[in-house]
CSV table of C-alpha atoms in Angstrom, one decimal:
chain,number,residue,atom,x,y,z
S,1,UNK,CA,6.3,-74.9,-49.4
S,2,UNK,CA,3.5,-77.1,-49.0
S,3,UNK,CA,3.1,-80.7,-51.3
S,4,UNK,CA,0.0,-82.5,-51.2
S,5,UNK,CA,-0.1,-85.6,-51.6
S,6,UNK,CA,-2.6,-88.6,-51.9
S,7,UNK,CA,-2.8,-91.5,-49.3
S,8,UNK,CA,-2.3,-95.2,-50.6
S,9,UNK,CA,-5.3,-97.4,-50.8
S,10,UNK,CA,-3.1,-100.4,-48.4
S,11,UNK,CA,-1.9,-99.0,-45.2
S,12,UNK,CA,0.4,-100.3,-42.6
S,13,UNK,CA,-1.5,-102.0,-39.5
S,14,UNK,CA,-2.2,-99.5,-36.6
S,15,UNK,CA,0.1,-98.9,-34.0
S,16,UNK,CA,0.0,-99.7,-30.2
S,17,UNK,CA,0.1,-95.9,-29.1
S,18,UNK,CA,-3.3,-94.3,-27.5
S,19,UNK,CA,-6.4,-94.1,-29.5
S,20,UNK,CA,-7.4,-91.5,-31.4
S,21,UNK,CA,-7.7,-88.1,-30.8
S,22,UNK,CA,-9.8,-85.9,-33.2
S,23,UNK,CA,-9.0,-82.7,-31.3
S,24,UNK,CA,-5.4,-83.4,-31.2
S,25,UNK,CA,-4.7,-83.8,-35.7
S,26,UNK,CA,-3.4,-80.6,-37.8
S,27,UNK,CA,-6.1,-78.7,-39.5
S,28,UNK,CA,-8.4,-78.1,-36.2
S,29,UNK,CA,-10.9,-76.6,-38.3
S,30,UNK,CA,-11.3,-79.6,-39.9
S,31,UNK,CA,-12.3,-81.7,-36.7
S,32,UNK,CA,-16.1,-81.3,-37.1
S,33,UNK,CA,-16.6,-82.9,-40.4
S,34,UNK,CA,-13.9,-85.6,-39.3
S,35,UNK,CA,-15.8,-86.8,-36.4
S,36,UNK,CA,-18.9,-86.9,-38.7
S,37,UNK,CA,-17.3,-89.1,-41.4
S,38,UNK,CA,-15.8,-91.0,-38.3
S,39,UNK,CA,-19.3,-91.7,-37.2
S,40,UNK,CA,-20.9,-92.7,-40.1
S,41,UNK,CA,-17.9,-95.1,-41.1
S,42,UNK,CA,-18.0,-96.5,-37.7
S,43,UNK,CA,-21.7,-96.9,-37.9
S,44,UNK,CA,-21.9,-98.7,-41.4
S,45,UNK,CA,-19.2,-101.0,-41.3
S,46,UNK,CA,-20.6,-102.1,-37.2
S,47,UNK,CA,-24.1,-102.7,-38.5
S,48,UNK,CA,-23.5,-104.3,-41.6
S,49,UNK,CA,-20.4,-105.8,-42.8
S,50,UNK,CA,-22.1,-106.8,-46.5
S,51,UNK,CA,-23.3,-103.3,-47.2
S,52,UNK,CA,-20.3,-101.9,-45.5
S,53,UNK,CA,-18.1,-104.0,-48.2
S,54,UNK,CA,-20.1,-102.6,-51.2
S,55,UNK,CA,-20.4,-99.1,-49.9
S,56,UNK,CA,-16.4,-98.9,-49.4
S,57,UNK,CA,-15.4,-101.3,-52.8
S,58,UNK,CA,-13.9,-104.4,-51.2
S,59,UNK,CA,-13.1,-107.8,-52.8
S,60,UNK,CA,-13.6,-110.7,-50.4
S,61,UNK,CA,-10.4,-111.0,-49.9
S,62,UNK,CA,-10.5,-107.3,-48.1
S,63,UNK,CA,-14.0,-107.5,-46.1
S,64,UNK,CA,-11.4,-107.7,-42.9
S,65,UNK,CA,-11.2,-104.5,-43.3
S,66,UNK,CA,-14.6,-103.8,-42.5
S,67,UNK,CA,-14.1,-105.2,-39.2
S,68,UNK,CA,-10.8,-102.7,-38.6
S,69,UNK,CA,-12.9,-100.1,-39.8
S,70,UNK,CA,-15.6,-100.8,-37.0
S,71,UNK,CA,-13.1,-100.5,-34.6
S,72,UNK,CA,-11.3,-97.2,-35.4
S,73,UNK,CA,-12.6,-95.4,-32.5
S,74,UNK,CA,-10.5,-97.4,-30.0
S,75,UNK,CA,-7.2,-98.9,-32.3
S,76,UNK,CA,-3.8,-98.1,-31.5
S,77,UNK,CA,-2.9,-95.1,-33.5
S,78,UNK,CA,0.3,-94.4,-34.9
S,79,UNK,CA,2.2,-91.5,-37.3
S,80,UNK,CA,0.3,-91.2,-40.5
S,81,UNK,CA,3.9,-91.2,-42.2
S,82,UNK,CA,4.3,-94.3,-41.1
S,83,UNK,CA,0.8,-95.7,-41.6
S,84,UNK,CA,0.7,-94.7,-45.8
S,85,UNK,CA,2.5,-97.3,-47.9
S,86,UNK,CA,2.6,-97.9,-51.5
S,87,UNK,CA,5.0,-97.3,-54.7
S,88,UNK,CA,5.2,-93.5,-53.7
S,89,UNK,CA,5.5,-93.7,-50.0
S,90,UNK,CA,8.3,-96.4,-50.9
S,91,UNK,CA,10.4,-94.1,-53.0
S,92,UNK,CA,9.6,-91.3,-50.9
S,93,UNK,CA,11.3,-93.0,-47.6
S,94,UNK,CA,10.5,-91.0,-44.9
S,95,UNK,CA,12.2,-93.1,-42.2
S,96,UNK,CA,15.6,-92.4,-43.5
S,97,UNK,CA,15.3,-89.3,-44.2
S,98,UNK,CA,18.0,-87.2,-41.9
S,99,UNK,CA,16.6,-84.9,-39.1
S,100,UNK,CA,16.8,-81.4,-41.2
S,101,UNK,CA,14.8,-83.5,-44.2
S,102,UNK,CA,12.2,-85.0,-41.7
S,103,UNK,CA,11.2,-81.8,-39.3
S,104,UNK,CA,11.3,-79.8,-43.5
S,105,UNK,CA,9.1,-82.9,-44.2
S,106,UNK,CA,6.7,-82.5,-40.8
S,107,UNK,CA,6.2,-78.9,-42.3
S,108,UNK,CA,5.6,-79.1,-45.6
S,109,UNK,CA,3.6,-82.5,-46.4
S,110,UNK,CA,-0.2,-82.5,-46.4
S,111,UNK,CA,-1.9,-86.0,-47.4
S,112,UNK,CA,-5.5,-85.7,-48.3
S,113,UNK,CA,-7.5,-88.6,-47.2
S,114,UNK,CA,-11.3,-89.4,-47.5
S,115,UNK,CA,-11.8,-90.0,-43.8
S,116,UNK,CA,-9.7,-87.5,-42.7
S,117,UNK,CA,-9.6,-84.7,-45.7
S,118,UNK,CA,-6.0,-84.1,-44.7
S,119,UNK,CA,-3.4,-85.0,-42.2
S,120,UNK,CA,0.3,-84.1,-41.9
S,121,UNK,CA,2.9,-87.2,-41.7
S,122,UNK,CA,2.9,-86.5,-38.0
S,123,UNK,CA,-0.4,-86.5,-37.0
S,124,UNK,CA,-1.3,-90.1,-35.4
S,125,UNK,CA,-3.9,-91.8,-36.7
S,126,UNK,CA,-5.1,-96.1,-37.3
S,127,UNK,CA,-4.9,-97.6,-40.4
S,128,UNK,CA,-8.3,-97.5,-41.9
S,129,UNK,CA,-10.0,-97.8,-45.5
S,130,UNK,CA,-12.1,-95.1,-46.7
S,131,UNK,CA,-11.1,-93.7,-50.2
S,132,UNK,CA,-12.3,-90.2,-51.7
S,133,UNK,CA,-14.1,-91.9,-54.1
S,134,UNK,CA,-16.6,-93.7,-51.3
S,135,UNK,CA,-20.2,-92.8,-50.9
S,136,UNK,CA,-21.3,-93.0,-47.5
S,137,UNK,CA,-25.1,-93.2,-47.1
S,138,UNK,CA,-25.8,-89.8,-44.9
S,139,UNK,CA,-22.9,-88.0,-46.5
S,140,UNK,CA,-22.9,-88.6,-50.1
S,141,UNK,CA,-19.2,-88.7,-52.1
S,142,UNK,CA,-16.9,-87.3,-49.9
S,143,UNK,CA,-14.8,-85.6,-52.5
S,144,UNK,CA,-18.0,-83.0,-52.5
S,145,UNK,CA,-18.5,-83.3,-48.7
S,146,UNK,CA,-15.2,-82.2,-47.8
S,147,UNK,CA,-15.2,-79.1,-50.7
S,148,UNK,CA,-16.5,-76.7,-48.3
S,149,UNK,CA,-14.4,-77.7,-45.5
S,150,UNK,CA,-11.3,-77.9,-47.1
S,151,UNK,CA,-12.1,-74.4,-48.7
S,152,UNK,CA,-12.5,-72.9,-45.1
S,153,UNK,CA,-8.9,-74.4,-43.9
S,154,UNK,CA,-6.7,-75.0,-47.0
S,155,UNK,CA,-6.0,-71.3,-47.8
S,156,UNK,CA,-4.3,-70.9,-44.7
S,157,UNK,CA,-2.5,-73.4,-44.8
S,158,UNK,CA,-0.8,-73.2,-48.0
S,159,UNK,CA,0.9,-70.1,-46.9
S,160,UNK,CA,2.7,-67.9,-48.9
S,161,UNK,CA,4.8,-69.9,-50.9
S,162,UNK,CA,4.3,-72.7,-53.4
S,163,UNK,CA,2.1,-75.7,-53.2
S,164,UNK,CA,2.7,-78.3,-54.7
S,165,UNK,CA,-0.2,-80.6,-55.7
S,166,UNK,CA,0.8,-84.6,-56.5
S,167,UNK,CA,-2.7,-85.7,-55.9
S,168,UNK,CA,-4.4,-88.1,-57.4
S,169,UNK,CA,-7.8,-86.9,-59.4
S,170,UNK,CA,-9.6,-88.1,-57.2
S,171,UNK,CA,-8.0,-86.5,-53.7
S,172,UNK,CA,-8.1,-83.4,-56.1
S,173,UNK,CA,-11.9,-82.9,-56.2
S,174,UNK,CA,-11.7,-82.0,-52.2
S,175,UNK,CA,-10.2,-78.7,-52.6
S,176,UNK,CA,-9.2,-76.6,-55.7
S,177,UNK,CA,-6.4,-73.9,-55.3
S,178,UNK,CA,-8.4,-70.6,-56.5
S,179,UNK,CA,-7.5,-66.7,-57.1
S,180,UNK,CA,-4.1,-65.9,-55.7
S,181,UNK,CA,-3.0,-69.5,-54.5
S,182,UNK,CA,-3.4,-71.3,-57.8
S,183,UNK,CA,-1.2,-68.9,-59.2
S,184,UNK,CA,1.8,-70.3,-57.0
S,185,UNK,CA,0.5,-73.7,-57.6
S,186,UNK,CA,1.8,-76.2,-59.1
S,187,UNK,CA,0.8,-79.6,-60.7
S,188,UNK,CA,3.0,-82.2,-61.8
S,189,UNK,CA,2.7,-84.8,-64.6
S,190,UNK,CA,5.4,-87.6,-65.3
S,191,UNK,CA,5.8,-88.8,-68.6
S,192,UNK,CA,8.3,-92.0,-69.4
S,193,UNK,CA,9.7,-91.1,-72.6
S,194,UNK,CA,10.8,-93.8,-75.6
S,195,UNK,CA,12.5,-93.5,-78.7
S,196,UNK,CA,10.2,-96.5,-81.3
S,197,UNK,CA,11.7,-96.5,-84.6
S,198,UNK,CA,13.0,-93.3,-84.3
S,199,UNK,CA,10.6,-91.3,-83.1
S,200,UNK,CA,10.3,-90.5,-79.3
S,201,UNK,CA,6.8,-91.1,-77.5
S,202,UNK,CA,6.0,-90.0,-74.1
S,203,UNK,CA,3.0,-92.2,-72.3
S,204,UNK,CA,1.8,-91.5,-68.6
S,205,UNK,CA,2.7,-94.6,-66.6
S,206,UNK,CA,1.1,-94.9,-63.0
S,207,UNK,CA,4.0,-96.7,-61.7
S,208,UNK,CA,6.4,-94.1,-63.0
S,209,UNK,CA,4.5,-91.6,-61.8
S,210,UNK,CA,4.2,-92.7,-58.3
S,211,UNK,CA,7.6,-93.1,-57.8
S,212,UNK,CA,9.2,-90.5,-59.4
S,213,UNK,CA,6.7,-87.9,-57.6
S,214,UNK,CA,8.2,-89.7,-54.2
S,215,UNK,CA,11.3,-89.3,-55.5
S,216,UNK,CA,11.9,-85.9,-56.4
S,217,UNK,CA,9.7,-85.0,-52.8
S,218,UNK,CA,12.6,-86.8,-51.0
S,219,UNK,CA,15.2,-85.2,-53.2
S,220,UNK,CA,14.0,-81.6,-52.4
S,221,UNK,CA,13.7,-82.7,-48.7
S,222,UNK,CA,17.3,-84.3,-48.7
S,223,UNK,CA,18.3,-80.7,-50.4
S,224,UNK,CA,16.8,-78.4,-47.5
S,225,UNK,CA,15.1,-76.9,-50.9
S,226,UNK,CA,11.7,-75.3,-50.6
S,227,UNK,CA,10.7,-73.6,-53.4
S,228,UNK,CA,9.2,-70.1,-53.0
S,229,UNK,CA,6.8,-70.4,-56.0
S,230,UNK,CA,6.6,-72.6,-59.4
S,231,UNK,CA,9.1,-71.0,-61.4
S,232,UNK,CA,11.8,-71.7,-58.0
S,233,UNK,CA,10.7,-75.3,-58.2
S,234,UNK,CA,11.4,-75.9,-61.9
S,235,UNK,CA,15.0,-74.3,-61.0
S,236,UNK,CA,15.7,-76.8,-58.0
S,237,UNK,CA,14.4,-79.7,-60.0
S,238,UNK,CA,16.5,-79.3,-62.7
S,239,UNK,CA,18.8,-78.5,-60.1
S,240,UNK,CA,18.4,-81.7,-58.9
S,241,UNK,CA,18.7,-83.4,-62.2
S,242,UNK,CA,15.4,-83.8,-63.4
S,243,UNK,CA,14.5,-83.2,-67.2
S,244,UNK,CA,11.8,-81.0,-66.7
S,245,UNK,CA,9.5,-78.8,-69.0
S,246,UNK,CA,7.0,-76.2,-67.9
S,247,UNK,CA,5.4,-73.3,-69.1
S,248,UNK,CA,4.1,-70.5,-67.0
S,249,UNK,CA,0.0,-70.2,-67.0
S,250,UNK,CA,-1.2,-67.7,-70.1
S,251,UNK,CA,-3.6,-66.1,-67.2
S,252,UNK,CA,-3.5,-65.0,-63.6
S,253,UNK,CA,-4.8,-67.2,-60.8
S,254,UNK,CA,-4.1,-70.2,-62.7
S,255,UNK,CA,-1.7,-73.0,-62.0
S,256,UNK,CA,1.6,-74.0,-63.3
S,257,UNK,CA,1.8,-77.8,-65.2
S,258,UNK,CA,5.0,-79.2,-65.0
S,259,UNK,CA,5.9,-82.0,-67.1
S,260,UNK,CA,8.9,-84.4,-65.5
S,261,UNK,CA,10.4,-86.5,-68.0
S,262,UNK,CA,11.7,-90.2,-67.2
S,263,UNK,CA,13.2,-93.1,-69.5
S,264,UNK,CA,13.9,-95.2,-66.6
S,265,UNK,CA,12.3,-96.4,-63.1
């Protein structure tokens, strides 16, 4: 099983381990165009912290982050697990997670990342700020600069079993699961489900959706479950007690939608 997963825009501060080491994160093939988004972040937000703050989408109140950004070649570095925060990091809990669920986590977790295009939870890195959506000057968007890299590695690494993809749309535009991958693919969609005079309405709620998506990774995780391919994962989720409704694709090569259904947080 592999589950990718988006970062979160805040991130923890950096840690006080050595700096970083390019050569040393998962995904080797992908240390090339990592150095060269490295460089170009570096070199922006050191030369000019205005342009660097329009370039990247920071409020005033986040131009500091500029200033960390400049300095990513030499800050402390420390787990990316522990570095990505937010509503679905939160409910996903990886810190008290028990030793089978962590080293099942330290497998199967991929977190794409504009700077980066993906890490595992393991990998150490220092908080930064670069989104998917960011347009560096001598790289264009990154969601197209890391297409073709990401295509080189990503088939690899998803194995042979499923993948499941909780990404954001935007962290989705870096690599699309094609051919025989996408057909053990699967995406997920949460729908909060109400009954208004009688009739029962289902909406897409962003917080819903991040923290049920970290919620059901931690419950397969805290299960020892890893799904061999979509139809499996429907099984263990319901398994798991999740009200969940899916459909297999009408064609080959495509991937599975699975629709979890939630009343409450």
């Amino acid at each position: 099983m592999l589950v990718l997963l988006p970062p979160s825009e805040g991130k923890a501060a950096g840690g006080a381990g050595a700096p970083l080491e390019i050569g040393a994160l998962s995904l080797p093939g992908l240390s090339a165009p990592r150095r060269a988004v490295l460089d170009e972040l570096v070199e922006l937000c050191a030369a000019d912290e205005s342009k660097a703050q329009e370039v990247l989408g920071l409020s005033d109140g986040l131009k500091g982050e500029v200033a960390k950004n400049a300095g990513l070649r030499t800050a402390g570095t420390r787990p990316a697990g522990e570095i990505y925060t937010g509503v679905l990091y939160d409910a996903l809990g990886l810190a008290s997670l028990d030793a089978p669920a962590r080293t099942l986590a330290e497998r199967s977790l991929l977190v794409f990342s504009g700077l980066w295009g993906a890490v595992r939870i393991g990998d150490r890195i220092p908080s930064y700020r670069c989104s998917m959506g960011v347009k560096l000057p001598g790289l264009g968007a990154l969601g197209a600069y890391w297409r073709a890299p990401m295509a080189e590695v990503m088939p690899e690494a998803a194995g042979q079993g499923l993948v499941l993809d909780l990404r954001s749309a935007a962290y989705a535009t870096a690599w699309k699961p094609k051919g025989e991958v996408a057909g053990r693919t699967a995406t997920v969609r949460v729908l909060q489900s109400k009954v208004v005079a009688g009739v029962e309405k289902r909406t897409v709620v962003s917080h819903f959706n991040k923290a049920t998506k970290g919620r059901l990774v931690r419950d397969l995780l805290s299960a020892g479950r890893a799904p061999e391919g979509p139809a499996e994962l429907v099984e263990a989720l319901r398994d798991l007690g999740y009200a969940v409704e899916a459909e297999a694709p009408a064609k080959a090569g495509k991937a599975w939608a699975i629709d979890v259904i939630v009343k409450e947080l």
